[in-house]
Short mmCIF file of C-alpha atoms in Angstrom, two decimals:
data_model
loop_
_atom_site.label_atom_id
_atom_site.label_comp_id
_atom_site.label_asym_id
_atom_site.label_seq_id
_atom_site.Cartn_x
_atom_site.Cartn_y
_atom_site.Cartn_z
CA MET D 1 -54.00 72.15 -145.43
CA GLU D 2 -54.98 75.50 -143.47
CA MET D 3 -52.06 78.09 -143.15
CA LYS D 4 -51.15 79.02 -139.67
CA LYS D 5 -52.28 82.26 -138.57
CA ILE D 6 -49.43 84.91 -138.02
CA ASP D 7 -49.55 86.64 -134.72
CA PHE D 8 -48.85 90.30 -134.31
CA ASP D 9 -46.86 91.83 -131.61
CA LYS D 10 -46.85 95.27 -130.83
CA LYS D 11 -42.81 94.91 -129.91
CA LEU D 12 -42.57 94.94 -133.84
CA LEU D 13 -43.25 98.75 -133.66
CA TYR D 14 -39.84 99.25 -131.90
CA VAL D 15 -37.97 98.21 -134.94
CA LEU D 16 -39.01 101.47 -136.52
CA LEU D 17 -36.81 103.00 -134.00
CA LEU D 18 -33.91 101.91 -136.14
CA PRO D 19 -34.36 104.17 -139.04
CA LEU D 20 -35.68 106.87 -136.83
CA PHE D 21 -32.14 106.66 -134.95
CA PHE D 22 -30.40 106.37 -138.13
CA LEU D 23 -31.84 109.42 -139.80
CA LEU D 24 -31.68 111.67 -136.65
CA HIS D 25 -27.78 110.91 -136.24
CA GLY D 26 -27.41 111.66 -139.87
CA ILE D 27 -29.14 115.13 -139.68
CA ASN D 28 -26.98 115.85 -136.63
CA GLU D 29 -23.74 114.65 -138.30
CA ASN D 30 -24.48 116.87 -141.18
CA TYR D 31 -26.69 119.60 -139.52
CA GLY D 32 -28.01 122.35 -141.71
CA LEU D 33 -26.61 120.54 -144.98
CA ILE D 34 -29.44 118.30 -145.72
CA PRO D 35 -32.69 119.72 -147.16
CA GLY D 36 -36.04 118.86 -145.96
CA LYS D 37 -37.10 117.49 -149.05
CA THR D 38 -34.10 114.94 -149.08
CA LEU D 39 -34.91 113.96 -145.58
CA LEU D 40 -38.65 113.25 -146.40
CA LYS D 41 -37.33 111.14 -149.45
CA LEU D 42 -35.07 109.37 -147.26
CA SER D 43 -37.69 108.87 -144.28
CA LEU D 44 -40.27 107.35 -146.84
CA LEU D 45 -37.37 104.75 -148.16
CA TYR D 46 -36.24 103.61 -144.85
CA ILE D 47 -39.78 103.38 -143.55
CA GLY D 48 -40.40 101.20 -146.59
CA VAL D 49 -37.35 98.91 -146.16
CA THR D 50 -38.59 98.49 -142.53
CA VAL D 51 -41.81 97.42 -143.35
CA PHE D 52 -40.72 95.17 -146.16
CA VAL D 53 -38.21 93.49 -143.86
CA VAL D 54 -40.80 92.75 -141.12
CA VAL D 55 -43.40 91.64 -143.54
CA ILE D 56 -40.99 89.04 -144.87
CA SER D 57 -39.72 87.94 -141.49
CA LEU D 58 -43.32 87.55 -140.55
CA LEU D 59 -44.04 85.65 -143.55
CA LEU D 60 -41.07 83.10 -143.27
CA LEU D 61 -41.09 82.91 -139.13
CA ARG D 62 -44.81 82.99 -138.65
CA LYS D 63 -44.22 84.51 -135.06
CA SER D 64 -44.10 88.22 -134.64
CA SER D 65 -41.95 87.64 -131.50
CA LYS D 66 -39.52 85.50 -133.65
CA ALA D 67 -39.84 88.24 -136.35
CA VAL D 68 -38.85 91.03 -134.47
CA VAL D 69 -35.59 89.49 -133.48
CA PHE D 70 -34.38 88.70 -137.01
CA SER D 71 -35.77 92.12 -138.28
CA PHE D 72 -33.93 93.97 -135.65
CA TYR D 73 -30.70 91.95 -136.52
CA PHE D 74 -31.17 92.59 -140.26
CA LEU D 75 -32.04 96.15 -140.01
CA SER D 76 -29.17 96.88 -137.65
CA VAL D 77 -26.88 95.34 -140.42
CA PHE D 78 -28.41 97.47 -143.03
CA PHE D 79 -28.21 100.86 -141.20
CA LEU D 80 -25.06 100.63 -139.23
CA PHE D 81 -22.86 98.81 -141.88
CA GLY D 82 -21.47 102.10 -142.91
CA ALA D 83 -20.11 103.10 -139.53
CA PHE D 84 -18.84 99.76 -138.63
CA HIS D 85 -17.00 99.42 -142.18
CA ASP D 86 -15.40 102.88 -141.29
CA PHE D 87 -14.44 101.83 -138.03
CA LEU D 88 -12.71 98.61 -139.33
CA LYS D 89 -10.83 100.54 -141.92
CA SER D 90 -9.60 102.83 -139.32
CA SER D 91 -8.38 100.35 -137.03
CA LEU D 92 -7.25 97.28 -139.66
CA HIS D 93 -6.37 99.65 -142.56
CA ASN D 94 -5.69 97.51 -145.35
CA SER D 95 -6.29 94.14 -143.78
CA PHE D 96 -8.38 91.38 -145.49
CA PHE D 97 -10.79 91.56 -142.67
CA VAL D 98 -11.68 94.91 -144.05
CA SER D 99 -12.26 93.53 -147.51
CA TYR D 100 -15.82 92.67 -149.13
CA SER D 101 -14.44 89.34 -149.89
CA PHE D 102 -14.30 88.45 -146.21
CA LEU D 103 -17.47 90.51 -145.13
CA ILE D 104 -20.00 89.65 -147.53
CA PRO D 105 -19.70 86.22 -146.99
CA LEU D 106 -19.20 86.45 -143.19
CA ILE D 107 -22.89 88.44 -142.94
CA ALA D 108 -24.33 86.21 -145.30
CA ILE D 109 -23.34 83.06 -143.13
CA THR D 110 -24.25 84.92 -140.07
CA THR D 111 -27.63 85.70 -141.28
CA GLY D 112 -28.35 82.17 -142.47
CA VAL D 113 -27.35 80.63 -139.00
CA LEU D 114 -29.11 83.34 -137.03
CA PHE D 115 -32.30 82.71 -139.44
CA ILE D 116 -32.38 78.94 -138.81
CA SER D 117 -31.44 79.24 -135.32
CA ILE D 118 -34.30 81.66 -134.53
CA ARG D 119 -36.88 79.47 -136.37
CA LYS D 120 -35.91 76.40 -134.53
CA ARG D 121 -35.99 78.03 -131.34
CA LYS D 122 -38.93 77.34 -128.77
CA ASN D 123 -38.02 80.12 -126.62
CA ASN D 124 -38.63 83.08 -128.72
CA GLY D 125 -36.26 85.52 -126.61
CA SER D 126 -38.50 88.38 -126.46
CA SER D 127 -36.97 88.98 -122.76
CA SER D 128 -33.55 89.11 -124.01
CA MET D 129 -34.64 91.83 -126.87
CA ARG D 130 -35.60 94.28 -124.10
CA TYR D 131 -32.08 95.33 -123.77
CA PHE D 132 -31.91 96.18 -127.34
CA TYR D 133 -35.19 98.18 -127.17
CA TYR D 134 -33.99 100.22 -124.35
CA LEU D 135 -30.66 100.97 -125.74
CA VAL D 136 -32.22 101.93 -129.21
CA ILE D 137 -34.86 104.18 -127.18
CA THR D 138 -31.81 105.73 -125.60
CA PHE D 139 -30.06 106.48 -128.57
CA VAL D 140 -33.11 107.96 -130.09
CA VAL D 141 -33.62 110.23 -127.14
CA LEU D 142 -29.74 111.17 -127.05
CA GLU D 143 -29.95 111.83 -130.79
CA LEU D 144 -33.37 114.09 -130.23
CA ALA D 145 -31.39 116.17 -127.53
CA THR D 146 -28.37 116.60 -129.73
CA LEU D 147 -30.73 118.02 -132.57
CA ILE D 148 -32.19 120.51 -130.16
CA TYR D 149 -28.91 121.52 -128.95
CA ASN D 150 -27.78 122.03 -132.50
CA GLY D 151 -31.03 124.24 -133.38
CA VAL D 152 -30.54 126.25 -130.03
CA THR D 153 -26.82 126.82 -130.52
CA ASN D 154 -27.19 127.54 -134.37
CA LYS D 155 -24.77 124.78 -135.15
CA ALA D 156 -25.53 125.30 -138.85
CA LEU D 157 -23.20 128.42 -138.66
CA ASP D 158 -20.24 126.01 -138.70
CA ASN D 159 -21.05 125.19 -142.46
CA ASN D 160 -19.72 128.28 -143.44
CA ILE D 161 -16.12 127.39 -144.05
CA LEU D 162 -14.99 131.05 -144.47
CA GLY D 163 -14.73 130.96 -140.40
CA SER D 164 -16.14 133.61 -137.92
CA ASP D 165 -12.91 135.89 -138.12
CA ILE D 166 -13.56 136.95 -141.65
CA ASN D 167 -15.87 139.84 -141.93
CA LEU D 168 -16.00 141.86 -145.06
CA ARG D 169 -17.32 145.33 -144.69
CA PHE D 170 -18.95 146.75 -148.09
CA LYS D 171 -19.51 150.47 -148.24
CA ASP D 172 -22.37 151.47 -150.19
CA GLY D 173 -21.73 151.39 -153.74
CA VAL D 174 -21.05 154.33 -156.01
CA THR D 175 -23.95 155.79 -157.60
CA LYS D 176 -23.79 155.56 -161.41
CA THR D 177 -26.30 156.19 -164.33
CA ARG D 178 -25.36 152.38 -165.41
CA LYS D 179 -23.31 149.93 -163.54
CA PRO D 180 -21.36 147.60 -165.64
CA ASP D 181 -22.63 144.13 -166.44
CA ILE D 182 -20.36 141.59 -165.31
CA TYR D 183 -19.81 138.01 -166.58
CA PHE D 184 -18.00 135.23 -164.61
CA ILE D 185 -17.15 132.30 -166.89
CA VAL D 186 -15.63 129.23 -165.90
CA PHE D 187 -13.86 126.58 -167.83
CA ASP D 188 -13.57 123.74 -165.27
CA GLY D 189 -10.03 122.67 -164.65
CA TYR D 190 -8.60 124.80 -167.53
CA THR D 191 -4.78 124.89 -167.04
CA SER D 192 -2.48 127.71 -168.20
CA SER D 193 -0.70 128.02 -171.19
CA GLN D 194 2.55 127.50 -169.53
CA CYS D 195 1.93 124.38 -167.88
CA LEU D 196 0.26 123.10 -171.34
CA LYS D 197 3.77 124.07 -172.55
CA GLU D 198 5.76 122.14 -169.74
CA GLU D 199 3.59 119.21 -169.13
CA PHE D 200 1.56 118.36 -172.20
CA ASN D 201 4.08 119.64 -174.66
CA TYR D 202 1.15 122.05 -176.17
CA ASP D 203 1.33 125.25 -177.58
CA ASN D 204 -1.39 127.46 -176.64
CA SER D 205 -0.35 130.67 -177.84
CA GLU D 206 -3.33 130.86 -180.31
CA ILE D 207 -5.56 131.73 -177.65
CA ASP D 208 -3.26 133.96 -175.71
CA SER D 209 -2.79 135.93 -178.91
CA MET D 210 -6.29 136.16 -179.72
CA LEU D 211 -7.28 137.12 -176.12
CA ILE D 212 -4.55 139.99 -176.31
CA ALA D 213 -5.84 140.90 -179.63
CA HIS D 214 -9.49 141.51 -178.28
CA ASN D 215 -7.98 143.60 -175.57
CA PHE D 216 -8.19 141.26 -172.55
CA PHE D 217 -5.70 141.38 -169.72
CA LEU D 218 -3.99 137.89 -169.54
CA SER D 219 -2.39 136.73 -166.18
CA ARG D 220 -0.16 134.34 -167.51
CA SER D 221 1.36 133.28 -164.26
CA SER D 222 -1.74 132.72 -162.22
CA LYS D 223 -2.56 130.05 -159.91
CA SER D 224 -5.90 128.96 -158.18
CA ASN D 225 -6.24 129.31 -154.82
CA TYR D 226 -7.73 125.88 -154.45
CA ASN D 227 -7.42 122.78 -156.26
CA LEU D 228 -11.33 121.37 -155.97
CA THR D 229 -13.87 123.54 -157.76
CA ALA D 230 -16.09 124.23 -154.61
CA PHE D 231 -13.52 125.58 -152.65
CA SER D 232 -12.13 127.68 -155.44
CA LEU D 233 -15.38 129.34 -156.11
CA SER D 234 -16.35 129.94 -152.38
CA SER D 235 -13.14 131.88 -151.91
CA THR D 236 -13.47 133.76 -155.24
CA TRP D 237 -16.95 134.78 -154.70
CA ASN D 238 -16.30 135.63 -150.96
CA LEU D 239 -13.25 137.74 -152.07
CA ASN D 240 -11.29 135.72 -149.41
CA TYR D 241 -9.38 132.69 -147.99
CA LEU D 242 -11.43 130.02 -146.43
CA ARG D 243 -10.93 128.79 -143.17
CA SER D 244 -7.37 127.89 -141.88
CA GLY D 245 -6.74 124.22 -141.26
CA LEU D 246 -7.89 122.92 -144.56
CA GLU D 247 -4.24 122.22 -146.07
CA GLN D 248 -3.52 118.68 -146.77
CA LYS D 249 -6.67 117.47 -145.15
CA ILE D 250 -8.77 114.98 -147.12
CA VAL D 251 -11.93 116.47 -148.35
CA THR D 252 -14.69 114.25 -147.26
CA SER D 253 -18.30 114.80 -148.76
CA LYS D 254 -19.36 116.61 -145.84
CA GLY D 255 -16.33 119.29 -146.37
CA LEU D 256 -17.65 119.36 -149.93
CA LEU D 257 -21.12 119.98 -148.87
CA GLN D 258 -19.95 122.93 -146.56
CA ALA D 259 -18.21 124.47 -149.27
CA ILE D 260 -20.91 124.44 -151.73
CA ASN D 261 -22.96 125.77 -148.78
CA THR D 262 -20.36 128.65 -148.41
CA PHE D 263 -20.57 129.29 -152.09
CA LYS D 264 -24.27 129.26 -152.01
CA LYS D 265 -24.34 132.00 -149.39
CA ASN D 266 -21.57 134.06 -150.78
CA GLN D 267 -20.97 137.76 -149.93
CA LEU D 268 -20.52 139.10 -153.63
CA VAL D 269 -23.92 138.27 -154.73
CA LYS D 270 -25.52 139.68 -151.50
CA PHE D 271 -23.73 143.08 -152.23
CA LEU D 272 -24.65 143.11 -156.03
CA ASN D 273 -28.11 142.24 -154.99
CA ARG D 274 -28.09 145.40 -153.01
CA GLU D 275 -26.74 147.34 -155.95
CA GLY D 276 -29.89 146.44 -157.99
CA TYR D 277 -28.27 143.30 -160.23
CA ALA D 278 -30.19 140.95 -162.00
CA PHE D 279 -28.94 137.66 -161.90
CA LYS D 280 -28.71 134.54 -164.24
CA ASN D 281 -27.09 131.25 -162.89
CA TYR D 282 -25.80 129.20 -165.89
CA GLY D 283 -23.35 127.55 -163.61
CA CYS D 284 -22.87 124.12 -161.98
CA LEU D 285 -23.80 125.12 -158.47
CA ASP D 286 -26.70 126.88 -156.69
CA ILE D 287 -26.78 130.39 -155.71
CA GLU D 288 -29.20 131.24 -152.82
CA ASN D 289 -32.37 132.68 -154.56
CA PHE D 290 -30.85 131.87 -157.78
CA PRO D 291 -30.69 128.19 -158.51
CA THR D 292 -28.93 126.88 -161.62
CA MET D 293 -30.88 126.67 -164.68
CA THR D 294 -30.20 123.06 -165.03
CA THR D 295 -29.48 120.28 -162.31
CA SER D 296 -26.44 121.05 -160.33
CA TYR D 297 -23.37 119.16 -160.96
CA PHE D 298 -23.31 117.92 -157.41
CA ASP D 299 -27.06 116.91 -157.61
CA GLY D 300 -27.62 114.14 -155.26
CA LEU D 301 -24.77 114.66 -152.66
CA GLU D 302 -27.07 115.35 -149.68
CA TYR D 303 -28.91 112.32 -150.19
CA ARG D 304 -25.71 110.13 -150.57
CA GLN D 305 -24.21 111.99 -147.55
CA ILE D 306 -26.84 110.01 -145.40
CA ASP D 307 -27.66 106.98 -147.73
CA ASN D 308 -24.21 105.95 -148.34
CA GLN D 309 -23.71 104.65 -144.75
CA THR D 310 -26.59 101.73 -145.53
CA PHE D 311 -25.44 98.52 -146.40
CA SER D 312 -27.04 98.27 -149.75
CA SER D 313 -25.51 101.88 -150.67
CA ARG D 314 -22.20 101.19 -149.63
CA ILE D 315 -21.60 98.10 -151.54
CA TRP D 316 -23.22 99.51 -154.82
CA LYS D 317 -20.74 102.47 -154.27
CA ASP D 318 -17.54 100.59 -153.61
CA ILE D 319 -18.12 97.55 -155.88
CA GLY D 320 -21.56 97.70 -157.73
CA TRP D 321 -19.74 99.41 -160.82
CA ASN D 322 -18.21 96.10 -161.33
CA PHE D 323 -21.52 94.69 -162.16
CA THR D 324 -23.01 97.26 -164.17
CA THR D 325 -20.13 98.21 -166.50
CA ARG D 326 -18.52 94.39 -167.00
CA ASN D 327 -20.31 91.14 -167.88
CA ILE D 328 -19.23 88.92 -164.73
CA LEU D 329 -19.25 86.00 -166.72
CA THR D 330 -17.19 87.09 -170.06
CA GLY D 331 -15.31 90.18 -168.45
CA LYS D 332 -16.34 92.36 -171.37
CA PHE D 333 -17.03 95.95 -170.57
CA ARG D 334 -20.79 97.25 -171.27
CA VAL D 335 -22.51 100.44 -171.43
CA PRO D 336 -25.36 100.99 -168.62
CA LYS D 337 -28.44 103.09 -169.28
CA SER D 338 -27.37 105.11 -166.01
CA TYR D 339 -24.17 106.09 -167.66
CA THR D 340 -25.75 107.45 -170.95
CA LYS D 341 -28.43 109.12 -169.34
CA SER D 342 -25.61 110.78 -167.16
CA LYS D 343 -23.29 111.58 -170.25
CA TYR D 344 -26.05 113.31 -172.46
CA TYR D 345 -27.17 115.35 -169.49
CA HIS D 346 -23.61 116.22 -168.93
CA LEU D 347 -23.32 117.48 -172.56
CA TYR D 348 -26.72 119.10 -172.41
CA ARG D 349 -25.54 121.19 -169.42
CA ASN D 350 -22.60 122.42 -171.22
CA THR D 351 -24.37 123.42 -174.37
CA PHE D 352 -27.19 125.01 -172.18
CA ASN D 353 -24.68 126.96 -170.29
CA LEU D 354 -23.06 128.18 -173.27
CA ASP D 355 -25.97 129.03 -175.43
CA GLY D 356 -27.29 131.13 -172.42
CA LEU D 357 -23.95 132.96 -171.92
CA ILE D 358 -23.92 133.70 -175.73
CA ASN D 359 -27.52 134.99 -175.43
CA GLU D 360 -26.83 137.17 -172.25
CA LEU D 361 -23.70 138.74 -174.42
CA ASN D 362 -25.97 139.67 -177.22
CA THR D 363 -28.85 141.01 -175.12
CA ARG D 364 -29.14 144.68 -173.56
CA SER D 365 -31.26 144.80 -170.36
CA ASP D 366 -32.58 148.00 -168.52
CA THR D 367 -31.09 146.93 -165.24
CA PRO D 368 -27.18 145.85 -164.68
CA LYS D 369 -26.72 141.91 -164.74
CA PHE D 370 -24.48 139.39 -163.71
CA ILE D 371 -24.07 136.29 -165.36
CA TYR D 372 -22.33 133.31 -163.97
CA ALA D 373 -21.78 130.74 -166.74
CA HIS D 374 -19.72 127.56 -166.01
CA ILE D 375 -18.72 124.89 -168.76
CA MET D 376 -17.46 121.46 -167.48
CA LEU D 377 -14.56 121.38 -169.96
CA PRO D 378 -11.84 120.50 -170.35
CA HIS D 379 -12.48 118.51 -167.03
CA GLU D 380 -13.26 114.91 -167.05
CA PRO D 381 -15.32 113.00 -167.68
CA PHE D 382 -13.83 112.89 -171.50
CA TYR D 383 -16.83 112.48 -173.47
CA LEU D 384 -15.52 114.64 -176.42
CA ASP D 385 -12.46 114.57 -178.68
CA SER D 386 -10.74 117.90 -179.96
CA ALA D 387 -13.62 118.36 -182.43
CA GLY D 388 -16.39 117.83 -179.94
CA ASN D 389 -17.26 114.61 -181.48
CA MET D 390 -18.18 112.01 -178.66
CA THR D 391 -15.54 109.52 -177.87
CA SER D 392 -16.10 105.69 -177.15
CA ASP D 393 -18.24 105.10 -174.17
CA THR D 394 -16.41 101.73 -173.66
CA ALA D 395 -13.04 103.29 -173.59
CA ILE D 396 -14.16 105.60 -170.89
CA ILE D 397 -15.73 103.16 -168.92
CA SER D 398 -12.87 100.61 -169.05
CA GLN D 399 -10.49 103.68 -168.93
CA LYS D 400 -8.24 102.42 -171.60
CA PHE D 401 -6.69 105.81 -172.25
CA SER D 402 -4.43 108.12 -171.12
CA PHE D 403 -5.98 111.01 -169.01
CA LYS D 404 -3.78 113.50 -170.14
CA GLU D 405 -4.89 112.49 -173.89
CA GLY D 406 -8.45 112.98 -172.98
CA TYR D 407 -7.93 116.39 -171.19
CA LEU D 408 -5.95 117.81 -173.94
CA ALA D 409 -8.46 116.75 -176.41
CA GLN D 410 -11.16 118.53 -174.47
CA LEU D 411 -9.00 121.51 -173.95
CA LYS D 412 -8.73 121.71 -177.76
CA TYR D 413 -12.43 121.61 -178.23
CA SER D 414 -12.75 124.08 -175.20
CA ASN D 415 -10.50 126.61 -177.44
CA THR D 416 -12.97 126.36 -179.99
CA LEU D 417 -15.73 127.30 -177.64
CA LEU D 418 -13.41 130.20 -176.44
CA LYS D 419 -12.79 131.42 -180.19
CA LYS D 420 -16.44 131.68 -180.36
CA ILE D 421 -17.31 133.61 -177.05
CA ILE D 422 -14.46 135.99 -177.35
CA PRO D 423 -15.51 138.21 -180.31
CA PHE D 424 -18.82 138.47 -178.56
CA ILE D 425 -17.25 139.57 -175.27
CA SER D 426 -15.28 142.28 -177.01
CA LYS D 427 -17.95 143.48 -179.04
CA LYS D 428 -18.53 147.25 -178.47
CA SER D 429 -21.61 148.42 -176.50
CA ASN D 430 -23.02 151.52 -174.83
CA THR D 431 -23.07 149.51 -171.79
CA GLU D 432 -19.77 149.08 -169.50
CA LYS D 433 -18.58 145.22 -169.24
CA VAL D 434 -16.61 143.50 -167.01
CA VAL D 435 -15.85 139.59 -167.98
CA ILE D 436 -13.74 137.32 -166.29
CA ILE D 437 -12.80 134.02 -167.61
CA GLN D 438 -11.02 131.54 -165.30
CA GLY D 439 -10.12 127.85 -164.80
CA ASP D 440 -11.16 127.47 -161.16
CA HIS D 441 -8.12 124.88 -160.85
CA GLY D 442 -5.79 123.31 -163.56
CA TYR D 443 -5.13 119.72 -164.52
CA ARG D 444 -5.13 117.41 -161.32
CA ASP D 445 -4.30 114.01 -162.70
CA TYR D 446 -0.34 114.11 -162.32
CA ASP D 447 1.61 111.20 -160.99
CA GLU D 448 3.63 111.62 -157.81
CA SER D 449 6.60 113.00 -159.58
CA VAL D 450 4.92 116.10 -160.64
CA SER D 451 4.95 119.07 -158.35
CA LYS D 452 1.41 119.83 -156.81
CA GLU D 453 1.72 123.44 -157.79
CA LYS D 454 0.76 122.40 -161.21
CA GLN D 455 -2.61 121.50 -160.23
CA PHE D 456 -3.20 125.33 -159.48
CA MET D 457 -1.75 126.62 -162.68
CA ASN D 458 -4.86 128.10 -164.51
CA LEU D 459 -6.16 130.29 -167.21
CA ASN D 460 -7.10 133.61 -165.67
CA THR D 461 -8.00 136.38 -168.14
CA TYR D 462 -10.12 139.62 -167.64
CA TYR D 463 -11.92 141.95 -170.19
CA PHE D 464 -12.79 145.53 -169.10
CA SER D 465 -14.43 147.74 -171.53
CA ASP D 466 -13.09 150.71 -170.78
CA GLY D 467 -9.43 149.27 -171.31
CA ASP D 468 -8.05 150.31 -167.99
CA TYR D 469 -6.24 147.61 -166.25
CA ASN D 470 -3.97 149.56 -163.88
CA ASN D 471 -5.54 147.85 -160.72
CA LEU D 472 -4.46 144.17 -162.28
CA TYR D 473 -1.21 142.61 -162.28
CA GLU D 474 0.78 139.67 -163.34
CA GLY D 475 0.30 136.62 -161.25
CA ILE D 476 -3.22 137.74 -159.74
CA SER D 477 -5.16 134.81 -158.39
CA PRO D 478 -9.09 134.50 -158.30
CA VAL D 479 -9.49 135.43 -154.60
CA ASN D 480 -8.23 139.22 -155.51
CA SER D 481 -10.48 139.12 -159.01
CA PHE D 482 -13.41 140.84 -157.23
CA ARG D 483 -11.61 142.83 -154.80
CA VAL D 484 -10.44 144.36 -157.98
CA ILE D 485 -13.65 144.99 -159.55
CA LEU D 486 -15.29 146.19 -156.47
CA ASN D 487 -12.80 148.71 -155.80
CA LYS D 488 -12.63 149.99 -159.20
CA TYR D 489 -16.55 149.92 -160.15
CA PHE D 490 -17.99 150.25 -156.78
CA SER D 491 -15.87 152.83 -154.63
CA GLN D 492 -14.81 149.83 -152.44
CA SER D 493 -11.26 149.86 -150.39
CA PHE D 494 -10.31 146.22 -150.21
CA PRO D 495 -6.66 145.59 -149.91
CA LEU D 496 -5.39 143.12 -152.09
CA LEU D 497 -4.26 139.73 -150.55
CA LYS D 498 -1.31 137.70 -150.82
CA ASP D 499 -1.79 135.35 -153.74
CA SER D 500 -1.40 131.78 -152.37
CA SER D 501 -2.37 128.46 -153.17
CA ILE D 502 -3.97 125.60 -150.71
CA PHE D 503 -3.50 122.19 -151.31
CA LEU D 504 -6.40 119.87 -150.63
CA VAL D 505 -6.39 116.06 -150.75
CA ASN D 506 -9.27 114.99 -152.94
CA GLN D 507 -11.03 112.01 -151.69
CA LYS D 508 -12.15 110.41 -154.98
CA ASN D 509 -15.03 108.28 -153.84
CA ALA D 510 -16.43 111.61 -151.97
CA LEU D 511 -16.19 114.19 -154.94
#
């Protein structure tokens, strides 16, 4: 029996307006935050999805006039689900009608009924589709106009969350035969010894004593200025507080991208670059012109910022982990390959950054250098025990352990690393040396009964090879760290800011 020929209607091309609108809207919503290579990758993906849906619709419905109706519906659900779901959540809050238990069956039934209806219908409904064509064309034109407006008004400047009212005026640095080598070392989430004693019943005096014995200045009552990494580092490296109004607000993934952007284009590196410094980035975030030597800790965030609005990605993000980490028939937890790959790269990044730091501490260069090293410890995930051995993958995935126990174990292991690098730091050299070792924030996973200020209590210690700590003081916070250093070594005259802590609400699924 001869198969009926599939006709083709140019109206199918209108379907391509849906991914175009979706991408343009994503660009405008996140203007200046999404790299070109990410947009290219997304464009190819969405064109591929659209072509696939159209081809399947043609094969099943045999008529392009019917295929275009079904494709339009299906792709509208695919691209607009995230926005629709967010609207429902804001309107209905925790209602059953917002849950996937209701929405997925509803969408499945609606899709099935619509497909059968279109297939049986004699009238192809092409005239009624004109309204949707014109509507999408209008949306695309509006997004294009918005894109042009954003470019003309330089809307990307809004992504710098320092705000327009902050303008540091750097004087030309002091001329020296040799400027100090500067090392900025972060142990992510490392809390203060005081907090360890009060909340973990752990005595960390061995590390404090070792720091003092090697002539470090230790700010025992230090508190970070922010409780989230990208915001904390942005403030520290810009020598200033961030834009007002962030307090108590939920930090979305867009807000996180803005903080990362603010760190990337920080004022400290621009100044030191003018002073002839060489940079090495063993960090977790990129710096403009100095990307990390490994993959950024937040790698892929720009991609997800747009793609998480699609139906498939939203479902995967919210409930997909149930199917990758648990056997839906037996209920037993399992270790997916993606988890294993992520774990080993996480551990590799820490090892690479630590080895790079130690190598730089043992290497003298002809030009002054600035070394940024970031160790993702004792911060979660809790892959390691106190001896640095790997913990049970199943226990981590199923979260059948105490977060405080996991944190304390990795803090003890972090201490073995500190014991390893402190002697290298204090080793005598002909070159002046400035070293900061900080926790960008403290431990954060307390219950509601614990004061929020505990999240800010952090390790904060300094090493100046000349031993002159007259400009440092007990309780100094990271926002003043480089103000002191630039005043001392580069003849700047920045006033010290009030040491304050700004609490940001961590949206877990965004960060």
